[in-house]
């Protein structure tokens, strides 16, 4: 017996369409398994050693005992950490990034609804009277998207990278703040010490001008010497005025950093470290270690990670989304209908965004461009960081040489003044000659003080450049 089976054309077409849809879905799912970029950007290669680091030098970051032995400076740094507006803004940005990350991590989407309807027929059949009909309904539901291709994970990773960038911004702001407070404090201290020397020099030059005039009238000096003495006096007056203006500017800077009204903290008796920095110092760590702990490099690296995550998300946007939803609801004209007619639903939704391929391509290209920009910014930050440390090291070596040269000049000036004093007592020279010798010694002392200030400022710059400890270390801003 032979049996013949006939398939209806409509059923054959339905089966063919089902097979085509299945094949298309399988192709889309297979395409979604392509390798996507993963966050975690490596740092560009760094040199093995610093070029400006001297052999056998002392560690500039480890030996900070002289810096930390100033309670007044410690108190100012604590006030700056607590009151500075930049740190407060950095703390708020950290809080904002934390809230955005927590919002991204929420996977479930709950929903609730309550509706009411009122209807009234315009032309009831059979001449029946018009009667209003009112109904109520309520439902509770929850939705969940299955993260097939890591799109949601990429969003979470990107927000986590933004949080790391905000934290690095706060650390960089704290380092910069403490550096600026230290610089203003030391400038005040140096100006205070120089003011006393400048006043002595001013009084000495006034006496020297009077003595020069007298010797010119006696015919012992040429008249041009009066002009030279007057020019020296003018320089002393200008220097004293500059020192007092610098003092006011440094106080205004401190007031701004501490968020206080001018003229800043009162009373304040700043002092410069009595000793000089080590004659030779080094960064305390190799270039690779310095780059790892610098906040600006950490921020640039976090921005690269965030751009990578956005590119991952842009790639995942091209693939189907599978989401589920469940709801429980009821309704009716009377309250008893609510219990009699409950309705529970469970639904799955598969969305295929590949149809909008042109827009998706543009979004992916924009994300890739953003990643390239972030990578270039990271390389730029790394290069600037290396140059900053090298510059601080080279400047420190130059200041060491200047301090050595100034020490020789100061010893000679002190010896010359001592001999001039002896010759003045013996009547071998005039008082004007002795005053010139003392003026030279005061000039050398002021030069020494200025070089000592520059050396300590360079020390602070080097400590900040390597993002090290000591005075530059501080607690993070409170959330």
XYZ file of C-alpha atoms in Angstrom:
479
model
C 0.000 0.000 0.000
C 1.273 3.378 -0.914
C 0.345 6.423 1.120
C 0.550 9.899 -0.286
C 0.891 12.863 1.963
C -0.169 16.285 0.806
C 1.211 19.463 2.441
C -0.892 22.545 2.192
C 0.938 25.401 0.380
C 0.256 27.817 3.256
C 1.816 25.395 5.751
C 4.835 24.952 3.472
C 5.298 28.747 3.298
C 4.953 29.086 7.080
C 7.579 26.400 7.646
C 9.959 28.062 5.179
C 9.547 31.453 6.884
C 10.146 29.851 10.275
C 13.359 28.220 9.038
C 14.566 31.527 7.533
C 13.844 33.411 10.742
C 15.656 30.769 12.745
C 18.667 30.943 10.432
C 18.736 34.753 10.658
C 18.545 34.654 14.451
C 21.319 32.045 14.579
C 23.527 34.245 12.385
C 22.908 37.224 14.628
C 23.682 35.223 17.751
C 26.873 33.879 16.165
C 27.957 37.388 15.168
C 27.467 38.507 18.756
C 30.142 36.081 19.879
C 32.838 38.149 18.108
C 35.777 39.321 20.205
C 35.043 42.683 21.770
C 37.620 45.066 23.324
C 38.239 44.643 27.030
C 39.061 47.531 29.431
C 42.493 47.655 31.037
C 44.771 49.990 29.103
C 48.515 49.391 29.529
C 50.747 52.385 30.159
C 53.162 53.468 27.427
C 56.736 52.278 27.872
C 58.846 54.329 30.287
C 62.649 54.678 30.441
C 64.493 52.502 32.933
C 66.305 55.386 34.701
C 65.980 59.132 35.156
C 68.430 61.156 33.072
C 68.817 63.946 35.629
C 69.323 61.717 38.673
C 72.781 61.883 40.217
C 74.602 58.754 41.391
C 74.670 58.291 45.140
C 72.051 61.015 45.700
C 69.759 61.133 48.699
C 66.098 60.165 48.403
C 64.095 63.392 48.060
C 60.815 61.744 49.065
C 61.954 59.577 51.945
C 63.847 62.202 53.962
C 61.125 64.715 54.849
C 61.886 65.205 58.550
C 62.943 68.814 58.020
C 59.765 69.553 56.076
C 57.399 68.031 58.634
C 58.933 69.752 61.671
C 56.739 72.854 61.389
C 53.446 72.749 63.348
C 52.256 76.034 61.817
C 52.589 74.638 58.294
C 50.883 71.399 59.327
C 47.959 73.415 60.702
C 47.655 75.379 57.457
C 47.638 72.167 55.421
C 44.902 70.729 57.633
C 42.822 73.897 57.178
C 43.325 73.735 53.414
C 42.215 70.099 53.284
C 39.061 70.973 55.223
C 38.088 74.296 53.645
C 39.354 74.435 50.062
C 36.594 74.762 47.460
C 38.440 72.739 44.820
C 38.620 69.746 47.146
C 34.952 70.148 48.019
C 34.049 70.125 44.324
C 36.255 67.058 43.779
C 34.469 65.277 46.620
C 31.085 66.094 45.066
C 32.267 64.772 41.692
C 33.282 61.529 43.394
C 29.862 61.300 44.992
C 28.196 61.983 41.644
C 30.237 59.284 39.897
C 29.448 56.835 42.710
C 25.727 57.504 42.371
C 25.881 57.033 38.599
C 27.718 53.728 39.055
C 25.146 52.534 41.577
C 22.356 53.527 39.192
C 23.996 51.585 36.350
C 24.327 48.468 38.506
C 20.549 48.305 39.045
C 19.403 45.496 36.728
C 15.772 45.027 37.752
C 13.181 47.556 36.574
C 10.064 47.477 38.804
C 6.835 49.126 37.707
C 3.407 49.775 39.171
C 0.235 51.136 37.625
C -3.280 52.055 38.660
C -5.927 53.072 36.125
C -9.566 53.987 36.112
C -12.003 54.175 33.214
C -15.460 55.649 32.797
C -17.646 54.907 29.785
C -21.179 55.870 28.724
C -22.904 54.689 25.539
C -24.058 57.451 23.218
C -27.044 55.496 21.795
C -27.991 52.473 23.956
C -29.902 49.745 22.080
C -33.619 49.158 22.598
C -34.238 52.543 24.078
C -32.564 51.556 27.331
C -31.507 54.421 29.570
C -27.913 55.523 29.379
C -25.817 54.227 32.246
C -22.255 54.964 33.140
C -19.826 52.067 33.432
C -16.678 52.496 35.536
C -13.771 50.081 35.807
C -10.533 49.931 37.816
C -7.300 48.063 37.221
C -3.929 47.788 38.948
C -0.744 45.900 38.189
C 2.760 45.282 39.561
C 5.586 44.224 37.303
C 9.311 43.772 37.014
C 11.606 43.707 33.979
C 15.045 42.217 33.484
C 17.364 42.284 30.479
C 19.699 39.360 29.908
C 23.168 40.734 29.181
C 24.001 38.504 26.222
C 26.895 40.470 24.764
C 28.172 42.427 27.739
C 26.468 45.704 26.846
C 25.233 46.322 30.374
C 28.529 45.139 31.829
C 30.317 47.615 29.556
C 28.152 50.438 30.878
C 28.991 49.424 34.446
C 32.685 49.182 33.571
C 32.601 52.630 31.978
C 30.961 54.190 35.039
C 33.518 52.470 37.294
C 36.300 53.968 35.168
C 34.689 57.402 35.477
C 34.639 56.939 39.252
C 38.349 56.106 39.219
C 38.966 59.205 37.109
C 37.065 61.359 39.623
C 39.078 59.879 42.485
C 42.314 60.564 40.615
C 41.135 64.145 39.989
C 40.601 64.568 43.731
C 44.074 63.215 44.485
C 45.642 65.554 41.906
C 43.726 68.526 43.308
C 44.903 67.672 46.812
C 48.538 67.418 45.709
C 48.324 70.741 43.877
C 46.611 72.422 46.821
C 49.192 71.274 49.341
C 52.011 72.284 47.012
C 50.567 75.780 46.603
C 50.058 76.182 50.357
C 53.652 75.110 51.019
C 54.995 77.481 48.357
C 53.003 80.453 49.689
C 54.035 79.668 53.261
C 57.725 79.415 52.397
C 57.578 82.568 50.278
C 56.112 84.391 53.283
C 58.875 83.009 55.494
C 61.626 83.989 53.043
C 60.141 87.457 52.598
C 60.067 87.869 56.366
C 63.751 86.993 56.695
C 64.719 89.098 53.695
C 62.774 92.069 55.051
C 65.075 92.285 58.073
C 68.166 92.114 55.848
C 66.669 94.631 53.406
C 66.003 97.125 56.184
C 69.603 96.822 57.378
C 70.799 97.268 53.817
C 68.562 100.317 53.325
C 69.877 102.043 56.445
C 73.443 101.172 55.486
C 73.032 102.585 51.963
C 71.587 105.808 53.308
C 74.630 106.202 55.532
C 76.860 105.274 52.634
C 75.271 107.929 50.410
C 75.845 110.599 53.064
C 79.466 109.501 53.518
C 80.023 109.524 49.762
C 78.721 113.071 49.459
C 81.049 114.164 52.215
C 84.076 112.571 50.570
C 83.132 114.135 47.227
C 82.994 117.568 48.851
C 86.396 116.875 50.380
C 87.721 116.045 46.916
C 88.564 112.444 47.809
C 86.086 110.913 45.311
C 84.800 111.811 41.896
C 81.263 113.279 41.717
C 80.065 110.218 39.773
C 80.377 108.164 42.983
C 77.396 110.039 44.428
C 75.222 108.830 41.571
C 76.420 105.266 42.075
C 75.643 105.422 45.785
C 72.203 106.888 45.039
C 71.511 104.092 42.552
C 72.480 101.508 45.161
C 70.132 103.157 47.661
C 67.338 103.144 45.092
C 67.841 99.408 44.517
C 67.594 98.804 48.272
C 64.346 100.803 48.488
C 62.851 98.956 45.499
C 63.856 95.589 46.955
C 62.210 96.370 50.275
C 59.025 97.530 48.529
C 58.996 94.381 46.388
C 59.403 92.169 49.442
C 56.446 93.772 51.181
C 54.316 93.500 48.044
C 55.298 89.836 47.712
C 54.279 89.321 51.332
C 50.816 90.751 50.683
C 50.409 88.670 47.513
C 51.414 85.480 49.327
C 48.905 86.231 52.087
C 46.170 86.782 49.513
C 47.103 83.464 47.902
C 46.864 81.689 51.253
C 43.506 83.324 51.949
C 42.196 82.037 48.626
C 43.501 78.516 49.240
C 42.044 78.416 52.757
C 38.746 80.015 51.681
C 39.253 82.911 54.099
C 38.725 86.641 53.623
C 41.849 88.744 53.028
C 44.439 89.221 54.406
C 44.397 85.505 55.237
C 45.264 83.594 58.420
C 46.185 85.737 61.410
C 48.479 85.652 63.286
C 51.056 83.848 61.181
C 54.789 83.551 61.846
C 56.066 81.454 58.932
C 59.587 80.115 58.836
C 61.713 78.576 56.137
C 63.456 75.295 57.019
C 66.647 76.272 58.774
C 68.745 73.737 56.939
C 69.221 73.550 53.221
C 67.905 70.645 51.148
C 70.300 67.755 50.447
C 73.021 68.846 48.060
C 72.010 65.960 45.789
C 68.658 64.264 45.683
C 66.814 61.770 43.562
C 63.216 60.974 42.732
C 63.052 57.981 45.071
C 61.523 55.622 42.473
C 62.006 54.609 38.867
C 59.986 56.134 36.027
C 57.591 53.181 35.805
C 56.743 53.335 39.526
C 56.293 57.115 39.347
C 53.894 56.839 36.421
C 51.828 54.203 38.202
C 51.150 56.399 41.220
C 50.740 59.823 39.632
C 47.072 60.963 39.821
C 47.106 62.638 36.395
C 48.348 59.421 34.766
C 45.778 57.397 36.696
C 43.041 59.720 35.491
C 44.158 59.505 31.845
C 44.320 55.732 32.131
C 40.813 55.621 33.606
C 39.586 57.732 30.691
C 41.057 55.166 28.277
C 39.276 52.386 30.190
C 36.018 54.333 30.007
C 36.447 54.853 26.253
C 37.153 51.129 25.813
C 33.999 50.302 27.723
C 31.960 52.676 25.560
C 33.363 51.052 22.428
C 32.429 47.657 23.850
C 28.909 48.949 24.462
C 28.676 50.423 20.963
C 29.642 47.032 19.498
C 27.134 45.230 21.682
C 24.374 47.634 20.612
C 24.437 45.945 17.198
C 23.276 42.561 18.527
C 19.854 41.363 19.700
C 18.554 42.218 23.145
C 16.651 39.630 25.150
C 14.560 40.908 28.029
C 11.962 39.347 30.315
C 9.071 40.871 32.162
C 6.588 39.572 34.697
C 3.489 41.294 36.002
C 0.553 40.608 38.277
C -2.625 42.614 37.853
C -6.368 42.620 38.231
C -9.320 44.865 37.687
C -13.068 45.165 37.269
C -16.073 47.279 38.076
C -16.284 46.090 41.697
C -13.754 45.261 44.367
C -14.893 41.638 44.354
C -13.876 41.397 40.685
C -10.272 42.129 41.643
C -9.999 38.907 43.601
C -12.022 36.913 41.100
C -10.067 37.929 37.991
C -6.341 38.085 38.809
C -4.006 38.041 35.842
C -0.346 37.008 35.853
C 1.784 37.437 32.764
C 5.320 36.394 31.850
C 6.761 37.739 28.606
C 10.026 37.579 26.706
C 11.048 40.207 24.184
C 13.778 39.837 21.554
C 14.751 43.110 19.863
C 16.968 43.118 16.770
C 18.558 46.595 16.385
C 20.683 45.627 13.371
C 18.069 47.095 11.028
C 19.296 50.605 11.946
C 22.792 49.654 10.802
C 23.844 53.098 9.576
C 23.239 54.778 12.944
C 24.902 51.892 14.748
C 27.980 52.194 12.516
C 28.246 55.914 13.281
C 27.954 55.271 17.019
C 30.679 52.622 16.845
C 32.968 54.895 14.803
C 32.428 57.752 17.263
C 33.316 55.451 20.161
C 36.459 54.281 18.365
C 37.490 57.916 17.716
C 36.945 58.720 21.390
C 39.166 55.779 22.315
C 41.938 57.002 20.020
C 41.723 60.489 21.539
C 41.904 59.047 25.051
C 44.922 56.929 24.107
C 46.728 59.977 22.686
C 45.864 61.960 25.816
C 47.359 59.180 27.957
C 50.585 59.245 25.952
C 50.716 63.038 26.283
C 50.195 62.906 30.053
C 52.904 60.257 30.422
C 55.357 62.317 28.365
C 54.613 65.471 30.374
C 54.984 63.565 33.639
C 58.410 62.272 32.653
C 59.532 65.728 31.540
C 58.239 67.289 34.760
C 60.314 64.973 36.953
C 63.379 65.347 34.754
C 63.001 69.147 34.841
C 62.775 69.147 38.638
C 65.877 66.960 38.891
C 67.877 69.137 36.499
C 66.736 72.330 38.216
C 67.756 70.842 41.550
C 71.235 70.092 40.236
C 71.546 73.642 38.879
C 70.461 75.090 42.235
C 73.025 72.905 43.991
C 75.769 74.403 41.862
C 74.465 77.924 42.489
C 74.352 77.285 46.238
C 77.953 76.071 46.168
C 79.035 79.182 44.264
C 77.079 81.438 46.601
C 78.653 79.768 49.646
C 82.077 80.719 48.321
C 80.959 84.295 47.713
C 79.412 84.553 51.186
C 82.582 83.304 52.887
C 84.644 85.825 50.967
C 82.224 88.649 51.791
C 82.269 87.773 55.496
C 86.071 87.667 55.542
C 86.254 90.956 53.658
C 83.914 92.603 56.175
C 85.985 91.275 59.076
C 89.192 92.659 57.609
C 87.506 95.975 56.784
C 86.343 96.270 60.390
C 89.883 95.700 61.634
C 91.318 98.254 59.226
C 88.599 100.755 60.200
C 89.575 100.400 63.869
C 93.185 100.928 62.890
C 92.267 104.028 60.877
C 93.574 102.546 57.645
C 90.317 103.008 55.714
C 87.332 105.337 55.810
C 83.931 104.282 57.159
C 82.493 104.439 53.649
C 84.827 101.643 52.590
C 83.714 99.566 55.572
C 80.055 100.208 54.700
C 80.645 98.947 51.187
C 82.150 95.743 52.555
C 79.171 95.228 54.853
C 76.778 95.965 51.995
C 78.470 93.246 49.933
C 78.012 90.773 52.798
C 74.312 91.621 53.145
C 73.896 91.232 49.386
C 75.467 87.769 49.537
C 73.226 86.785 52.473
C 70.104 87.849 50.593
C 71.259 85.883 47.563
C 71.810 82.861 49.796
C 68.320 83.179 51.230
C 66.742 83.428 47.789
C 68.627 80.356 46.590
C 67.578 78.428 49.715
C 63.949 79.331 49.030
C 64.249 78.215 45.404
C 65.880 74.974 46.514
C 63.046 74.130 48.896
C 60.443 75.076 46.306
C 62.216 72.771 43.884
C 62.113 70.065 46.547
C 58.356 70.526 46.893
C 57.959 70.445 43.107
C 59.932 67.221 42.864
C 57.907 65.618 45.661
C 54.672 66.568 43.923
C 55.989 65.438 40.529
C 56.617 61.928 41.804
C 53.286 62.015 43.717
C 55.202 60.862 46.771
C 54.767 61.099 50.480
C 56.022 63.604 53.013
C 54.237 66.927 53.055
C 52.456 66.146 49.792
C 50.677 63.122 51.273
C 47.304 63.878 52.746
C 43.949 62.403 53.448
C 41.442 62.290 50.599
C 38.571 64.765 50.642
C 35.650 63.595 52.737
C 32.568 62.415 50.933
